[in-house]
Each structure stands twice: as C-alpha cells, then as structure tokens.
Coordinates of C-alpha atoms in Angstrom, one line a residue:
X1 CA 16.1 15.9 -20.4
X2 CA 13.3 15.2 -18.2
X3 CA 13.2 17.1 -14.7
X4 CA 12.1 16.2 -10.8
X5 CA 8.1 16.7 -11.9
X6 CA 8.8 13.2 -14.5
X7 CA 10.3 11.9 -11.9
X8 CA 7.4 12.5 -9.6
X9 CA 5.0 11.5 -11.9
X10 CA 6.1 8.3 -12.5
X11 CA 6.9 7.1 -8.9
X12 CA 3.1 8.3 -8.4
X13 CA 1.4 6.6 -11.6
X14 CA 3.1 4.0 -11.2
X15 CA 2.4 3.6 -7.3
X16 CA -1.5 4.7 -7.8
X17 CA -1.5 2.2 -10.7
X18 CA 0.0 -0.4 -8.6
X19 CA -2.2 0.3 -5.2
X20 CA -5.8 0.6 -7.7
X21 CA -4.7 -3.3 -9.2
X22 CA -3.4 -4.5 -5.6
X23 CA -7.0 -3.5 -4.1
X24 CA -9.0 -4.4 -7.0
X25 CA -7.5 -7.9 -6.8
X26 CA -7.9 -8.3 -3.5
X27 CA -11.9 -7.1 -3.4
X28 CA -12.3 -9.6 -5.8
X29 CA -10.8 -12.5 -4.1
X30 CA -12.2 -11.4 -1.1
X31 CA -15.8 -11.2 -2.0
X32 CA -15.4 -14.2 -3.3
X33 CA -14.0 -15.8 -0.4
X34 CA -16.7 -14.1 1.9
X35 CA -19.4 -15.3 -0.2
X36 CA -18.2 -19.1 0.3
X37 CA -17.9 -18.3 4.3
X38 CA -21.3 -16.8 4.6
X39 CA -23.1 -20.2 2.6
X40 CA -20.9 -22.5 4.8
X41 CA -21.6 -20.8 7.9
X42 CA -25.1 -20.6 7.5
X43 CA -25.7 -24.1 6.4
X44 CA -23.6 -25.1 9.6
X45 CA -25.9 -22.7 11.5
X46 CA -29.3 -24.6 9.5
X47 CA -27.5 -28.0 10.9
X48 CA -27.0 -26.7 14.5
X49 CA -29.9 -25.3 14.7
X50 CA -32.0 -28.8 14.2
X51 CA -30.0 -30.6 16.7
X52 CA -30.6 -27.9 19.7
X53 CA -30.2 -24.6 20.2
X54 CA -27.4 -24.8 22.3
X55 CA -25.0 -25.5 19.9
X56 CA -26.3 -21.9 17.7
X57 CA -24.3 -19.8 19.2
X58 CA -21.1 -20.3 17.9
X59 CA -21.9 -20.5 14.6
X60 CA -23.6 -16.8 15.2
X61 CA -20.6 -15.9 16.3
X62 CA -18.9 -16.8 13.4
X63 CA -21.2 -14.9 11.3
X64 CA -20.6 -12.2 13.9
X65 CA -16.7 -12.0 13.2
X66 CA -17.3 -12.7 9.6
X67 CA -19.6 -9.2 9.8
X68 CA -16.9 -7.1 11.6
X69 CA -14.1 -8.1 9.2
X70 CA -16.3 -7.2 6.1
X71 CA -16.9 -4.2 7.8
X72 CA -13.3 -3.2 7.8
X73 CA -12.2 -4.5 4.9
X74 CA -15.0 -1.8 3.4
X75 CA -13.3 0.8 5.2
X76 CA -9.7 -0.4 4.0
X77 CA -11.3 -0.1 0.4
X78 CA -12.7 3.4 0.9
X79 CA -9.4 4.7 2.5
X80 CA -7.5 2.9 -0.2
X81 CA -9.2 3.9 -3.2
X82 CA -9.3 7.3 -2.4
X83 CA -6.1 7.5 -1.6
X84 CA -4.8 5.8 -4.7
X85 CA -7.0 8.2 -6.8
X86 CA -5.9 11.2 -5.4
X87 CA -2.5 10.3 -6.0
X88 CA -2.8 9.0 -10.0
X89 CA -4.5 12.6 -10.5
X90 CA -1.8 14.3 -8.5
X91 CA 0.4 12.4 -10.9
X92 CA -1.6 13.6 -14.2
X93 CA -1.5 16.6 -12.7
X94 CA 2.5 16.8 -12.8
X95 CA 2.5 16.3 -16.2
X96 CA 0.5 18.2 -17.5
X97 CA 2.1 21.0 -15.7
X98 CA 5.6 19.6 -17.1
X99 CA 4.2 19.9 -20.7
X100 CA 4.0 23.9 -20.3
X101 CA 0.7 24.0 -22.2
X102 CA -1.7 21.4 -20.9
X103 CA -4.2 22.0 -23.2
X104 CA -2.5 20.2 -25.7
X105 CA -3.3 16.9 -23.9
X106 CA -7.1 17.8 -24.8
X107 CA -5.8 17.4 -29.1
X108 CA -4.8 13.7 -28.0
X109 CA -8.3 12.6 -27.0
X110 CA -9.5 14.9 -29.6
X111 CA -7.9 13.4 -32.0
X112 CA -6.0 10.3 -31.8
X113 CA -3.4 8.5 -33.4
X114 CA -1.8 5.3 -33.1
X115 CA 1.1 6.4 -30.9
X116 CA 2.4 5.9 -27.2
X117 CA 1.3 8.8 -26.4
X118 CA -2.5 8.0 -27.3
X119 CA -2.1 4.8 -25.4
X120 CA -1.2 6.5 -22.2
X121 CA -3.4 9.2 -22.2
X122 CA -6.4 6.7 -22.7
X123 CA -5.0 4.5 -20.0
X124 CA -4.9 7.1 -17.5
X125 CA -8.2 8.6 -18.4
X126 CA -9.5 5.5 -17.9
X127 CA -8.3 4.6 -15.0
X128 CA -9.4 7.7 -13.4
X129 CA -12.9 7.0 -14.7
X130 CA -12.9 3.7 -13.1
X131 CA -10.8 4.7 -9.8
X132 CA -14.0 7.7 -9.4
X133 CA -16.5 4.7 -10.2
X134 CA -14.6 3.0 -7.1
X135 CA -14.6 5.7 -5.0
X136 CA -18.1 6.6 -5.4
X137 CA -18.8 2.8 -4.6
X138 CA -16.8 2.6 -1.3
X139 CA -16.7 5.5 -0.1
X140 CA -19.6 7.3 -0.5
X141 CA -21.8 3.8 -1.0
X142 CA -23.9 5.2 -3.9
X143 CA -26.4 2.3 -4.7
X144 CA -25.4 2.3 -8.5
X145 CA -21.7 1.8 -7.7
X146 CA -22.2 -1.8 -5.7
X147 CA -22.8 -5.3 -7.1
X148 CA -21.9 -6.0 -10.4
X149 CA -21.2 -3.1 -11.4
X150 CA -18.6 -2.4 -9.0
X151 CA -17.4 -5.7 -9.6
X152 CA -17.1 -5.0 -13.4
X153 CA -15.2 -2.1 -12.6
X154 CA -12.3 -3.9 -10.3
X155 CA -12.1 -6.0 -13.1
X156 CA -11.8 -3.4 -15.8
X157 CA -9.3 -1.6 -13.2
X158 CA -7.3 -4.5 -12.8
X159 CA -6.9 -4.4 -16.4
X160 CA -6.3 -0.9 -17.2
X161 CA -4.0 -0.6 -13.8
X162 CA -1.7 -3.0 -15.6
X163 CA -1.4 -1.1 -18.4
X164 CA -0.8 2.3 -17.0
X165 CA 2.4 0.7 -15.0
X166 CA 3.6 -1.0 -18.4
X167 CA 3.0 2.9 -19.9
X168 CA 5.5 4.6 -17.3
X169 CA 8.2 2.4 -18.8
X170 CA 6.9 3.1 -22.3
X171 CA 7.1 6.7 -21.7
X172 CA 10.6 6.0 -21.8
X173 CA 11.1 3.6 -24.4
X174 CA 9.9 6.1 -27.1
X175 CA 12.8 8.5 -26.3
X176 CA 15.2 6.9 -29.3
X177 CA 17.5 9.3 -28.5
X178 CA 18.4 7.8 -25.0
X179 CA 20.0 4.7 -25.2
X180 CA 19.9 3.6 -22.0
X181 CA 16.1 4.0 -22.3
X182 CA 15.9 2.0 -25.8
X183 CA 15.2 -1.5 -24.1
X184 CA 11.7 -3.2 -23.8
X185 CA 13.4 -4.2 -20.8
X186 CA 12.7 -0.8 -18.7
X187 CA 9.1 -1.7 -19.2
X188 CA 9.3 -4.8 -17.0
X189 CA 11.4 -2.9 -14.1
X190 CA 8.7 -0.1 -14.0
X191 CA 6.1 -2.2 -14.3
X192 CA 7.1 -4.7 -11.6
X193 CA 8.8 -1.9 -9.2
X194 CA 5.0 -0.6 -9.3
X195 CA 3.3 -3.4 -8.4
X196 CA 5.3 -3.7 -5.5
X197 CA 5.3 0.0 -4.8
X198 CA 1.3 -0.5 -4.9
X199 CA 0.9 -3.7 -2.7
X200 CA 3.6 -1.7 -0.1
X201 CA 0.8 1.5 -0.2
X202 CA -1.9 -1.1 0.6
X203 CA 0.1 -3.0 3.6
X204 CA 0.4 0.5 4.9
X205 CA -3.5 1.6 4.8
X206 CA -4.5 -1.9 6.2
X207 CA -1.9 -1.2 8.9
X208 CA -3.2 1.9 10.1
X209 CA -7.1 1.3 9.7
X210 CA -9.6 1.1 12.7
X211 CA -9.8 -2.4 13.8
X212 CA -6.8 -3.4 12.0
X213 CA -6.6 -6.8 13.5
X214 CA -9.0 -8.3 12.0
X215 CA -7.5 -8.0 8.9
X216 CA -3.6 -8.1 9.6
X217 CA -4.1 -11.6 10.0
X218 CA -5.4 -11.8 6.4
X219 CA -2.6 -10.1 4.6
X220 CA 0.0 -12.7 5.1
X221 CA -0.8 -14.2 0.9
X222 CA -0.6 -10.5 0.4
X223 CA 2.8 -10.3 2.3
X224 CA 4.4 -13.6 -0.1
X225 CA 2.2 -12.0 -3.1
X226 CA 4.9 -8.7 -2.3
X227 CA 8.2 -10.7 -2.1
X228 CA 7.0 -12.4 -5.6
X229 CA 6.6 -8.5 -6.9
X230 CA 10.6 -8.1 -5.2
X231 CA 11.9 -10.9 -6.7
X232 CA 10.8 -10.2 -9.9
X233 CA 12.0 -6.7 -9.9
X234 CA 15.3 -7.7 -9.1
X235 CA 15.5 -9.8 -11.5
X236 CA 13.9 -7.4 -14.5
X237 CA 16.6 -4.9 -13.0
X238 CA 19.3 -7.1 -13.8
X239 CA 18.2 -7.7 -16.9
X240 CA 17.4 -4.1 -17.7
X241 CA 21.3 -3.6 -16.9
X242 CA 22.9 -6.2 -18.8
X243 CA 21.4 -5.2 -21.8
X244 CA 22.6 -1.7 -20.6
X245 CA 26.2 -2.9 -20.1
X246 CA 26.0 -4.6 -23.7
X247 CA 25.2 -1.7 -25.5
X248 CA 28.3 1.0 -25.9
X249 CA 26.0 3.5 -26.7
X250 CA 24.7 4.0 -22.9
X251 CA 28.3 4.1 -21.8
X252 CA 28.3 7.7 -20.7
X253 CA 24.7 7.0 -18.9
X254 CA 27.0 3.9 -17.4
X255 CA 30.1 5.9 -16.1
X256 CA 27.4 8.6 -14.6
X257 CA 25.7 5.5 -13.0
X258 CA 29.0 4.3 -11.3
X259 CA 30.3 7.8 -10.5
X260 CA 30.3 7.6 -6.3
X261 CA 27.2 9.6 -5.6
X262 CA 25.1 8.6 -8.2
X263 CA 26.1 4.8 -7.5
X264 CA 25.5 5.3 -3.5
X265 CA 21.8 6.3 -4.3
X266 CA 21.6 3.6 -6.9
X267 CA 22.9 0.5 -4.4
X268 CA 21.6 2.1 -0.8
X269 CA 18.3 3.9 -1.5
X270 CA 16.9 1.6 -5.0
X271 CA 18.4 -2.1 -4.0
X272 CA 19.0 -1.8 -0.7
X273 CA 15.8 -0.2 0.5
X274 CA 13.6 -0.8 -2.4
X275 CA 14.5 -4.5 -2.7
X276 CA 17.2 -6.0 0.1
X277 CA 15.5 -4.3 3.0
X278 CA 11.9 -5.2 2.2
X279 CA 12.8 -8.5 1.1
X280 CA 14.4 -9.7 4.5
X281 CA 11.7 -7.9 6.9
X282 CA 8.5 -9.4 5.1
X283 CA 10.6 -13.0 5.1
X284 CA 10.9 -12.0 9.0
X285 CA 7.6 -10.9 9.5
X286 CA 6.1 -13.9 7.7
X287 CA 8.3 -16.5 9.5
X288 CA 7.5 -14.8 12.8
X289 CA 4.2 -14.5 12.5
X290 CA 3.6 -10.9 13.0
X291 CA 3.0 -7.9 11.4
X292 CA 5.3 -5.1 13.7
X293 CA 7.5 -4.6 10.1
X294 CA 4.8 -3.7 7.8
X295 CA 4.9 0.0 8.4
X296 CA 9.1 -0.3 8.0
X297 CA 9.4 -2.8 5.1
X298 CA 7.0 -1.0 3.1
X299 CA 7.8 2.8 4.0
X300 CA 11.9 1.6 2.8
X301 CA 9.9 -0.1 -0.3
X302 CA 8.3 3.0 -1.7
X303 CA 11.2 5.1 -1.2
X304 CA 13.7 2.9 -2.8
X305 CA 10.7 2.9 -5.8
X306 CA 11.4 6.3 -5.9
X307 CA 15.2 6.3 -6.1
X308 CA 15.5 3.8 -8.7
X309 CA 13.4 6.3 -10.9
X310 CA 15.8 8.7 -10.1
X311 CA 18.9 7.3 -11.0
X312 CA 17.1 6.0 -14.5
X313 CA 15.7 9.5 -15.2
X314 CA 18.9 11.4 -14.0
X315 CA 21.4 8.3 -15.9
X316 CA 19.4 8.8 -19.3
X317 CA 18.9 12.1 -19.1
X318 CA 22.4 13.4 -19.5

C-alpha cells in the first residue's frame, strides 16, 4: 500500500519532530538554568569583591566558563535547528512527491475540514513556520528572533513537535482497511520511537560540535531523559503487538511479521539496535562516566527507528 518514500517520510518527521522538541526543551531549561548561574555568580563576585580583590578572580572565572559554554550551546542550537529543519522539509517534501499531484495539499489549507488529514498538514506547516523562526534566531542571530520571542516559539515548538510525532502514527490509524494499523496503540510507538529518534539526533550534534567538552558533561539528564524515551517505547511496542496478536484480522500482517526475514529485521535492526543496543551503551556510558558511546548508541538508535517503520509499513501493507 504505501511505498519506501512513506517510509522515509515518517522515520524523518518523526525524527525532525523529535530533534525540534528535544532542543526546544533543552534551550528552555537551559536558559533558565544560565540565568540562575549568572545572578549567583555575580552576587558571589559583588561579595568577593568587598572583602579584597584577591579572592575576584575565581569567581571571573566562573563567569568566564559560564561564557564559553553559552557560547557552544548557541552553536549546538544553530547546527541543530538547522539540521532538524532541513530534515522535516525533506520529509514534506517525500510526501508530497508520494501523492503524485502535490498541489492538492494546497485545497487542505485552502479549505479545511475536520479530518486527520487537516490536522497534519497544519501541524507540519506549523512546525516549519516555527523551526524557520528558530533558525533565523540561532543561526543567523536576527535581533527579532531572540528574547521572548524566541522563547515563545520553543514553547509553541515543543507543543506542535509533539503533535506532529503523535500525527505519523495517526497517518496510520485512519487506514480502516489495515488492521494491524487500526489501534490507537501505533500512535504511542511512533510517537515515543520519535522522541528517542530526536534526543539520539541531538546527542550526535552535541557530540561532534567545536568545543564539545564543555557541553558533553551536561548531557548526562539528557542521556537518562533517552533511556526514559527507550523504555517507554518498548513498552508501547508491546502493547501495540498484543493488541495485534488479539485481533484475527491482522493474522496475515502476523504470519508475514514472523516469516524469517521479515522477523530477522524486526528482532535485530528495530529491538535490538533501536532499543537493546542503545539501552545497554547509554546505561554503560552513564555508569562510567563518559561519553565514548554516544556516537554508537545513538547511530544503532536511529537506524533501528528506521527498521521498526519498515516492518510496520511493509507488515500492514500487504
């Protein structure tokens, strides 16, 4: 039924969706926490400061290292914003070049109704809007793109990134004809395989960034924040596929599931590297104190996302 650009676009919506909330949140939370560093430090500095100036100089230096990581956790935001929009209009892109006659998706805006279909198209319209608001903040610093503004729009992002994951399992669900897709229950698995799929993406820019130290040491919440998204994939999966095995109608999607290839791509590439593999090297990495598995971890995590939206597409679609 559907074909290898469906599949595409949703391991790339979903993963754009996942990587816009995963930076979004974390901008937030970290301008927060940056804005309680700076009044701390420079009340310490206002308290040093009256006693002698020999005891100033570490607290400038504070500030000093407190400067250098904002500084790179701007150019993590430019590199990841970009990157996340370029791969969510990529991912429009696919579909509309799956529909055959794209101007059709103009009618939608145009002229809505209350269907799926006009829920997705307005999520991803708006989240392109707000993912180019982001980029023009970050990246290209444009002075009405900063302050609250920009801090509206993380918000609003976080928001409408949420939705967009939740509509690449909807996309599904409104296919009546497809039993195995006719569960609420596909909604959580995309949704949640996203997520991860998008805090995977991020790891990976903040891993290969200039002056990726000083931030490495700030992504371990980020790191338990991921095996959160893991476990609660895994356990959305298993739900997804006992309702599956409870309903006789998806047999036939079932025996194709089991059928040796099909069920080698299932169990090695989707749970074994999307879930198993990152699982146990962001426990090790986290336990160890070190961030050497971040570029393996969350390379197997994104392709495993991938594979388990093959074997759902390619099961369904018989």
């Amino acid at each position: 039924m559907y074909g290898a650009l469906v599949i595409a676009y949703l391991f790339l919506g979903g993963v754009a969706a996942g990587g816009f909330f995963a930076m979004a949140a974390w901008s937030l939370a970290f301008e927060r926490s940056t804005c309680t560093n700076a009044w701390t430090r420079a009340n310490a500095g206002g308290l040093d400061r009256r006693t002698g100036n020999a005891v100033a100089t570490p607290a400038r230096a504070a500030n000093g290292a407190l400067l250098r990581r904002a500084q790179a956790f701007s150019s993590l935001q430019a590199r990841m914003y970009t990157l996340c929009l370029a791969l969510l209009a990529l991912a429009v892109a696919l579909l509309l070049w799956d529909l055959g006659r794209p101007e059709r998706a103009l009618l939608v805006l145009l002229h809505p109704h209350a269907t799926v279909i006009t829920f997705g198209a307005f999520c991803l319209v708006t989240e392109l809007a707000l993912g180019s608001l982001l980029v023009l903040g970050s990246l290209f610093r444009l002075p009405f793109a900063q302050g609250r503004l920009k801090r509206a729009a993380e918000a609003l992002c976080c928001a409408f990134s949420l939705a967009t994951m939740a509509y690449t399992g909807v996309f599904l669900v409104g296919n009546l004809a497809v039993p195995l897709w006719n569960t609420w229950t596909i909604v959580a698995v995309f949704t949640c395989s996203s997520l991860s799929g998008g805090v995977s993406l991020l790891l990976l820019a903040d891993y290969f960034i200039k002056d990726q130290t000083l931030l490495l040491r700030a992504v371990r919440p980020l790191q338990k924040c991921h095996l959160v998204c893991l476990a609660a994939e895994a356990a959305s999966i298993a739900l997804f596929m006992g309702v599956a095995f409870g309903n006789p109608a998806a047999q036939s999607s079932l025996d194709l599931l089991l059928s040796p290839d099909m069920l080698a791509t299932a169990v090695v590439g989707a749970l074994g590297c999307g879930l198993v593999a990152p699982a146990l090297l962001e426990t090790y990495s986290l336990t160890r104190k070190e961030c050497r598995t971040i570029p393996v971890s969350d390379v197997l995590c994104l392709f495993g996302g991938l594979c388990l939206r093959y074997c759902v597409i390619a099961c369904g679609g018989i």
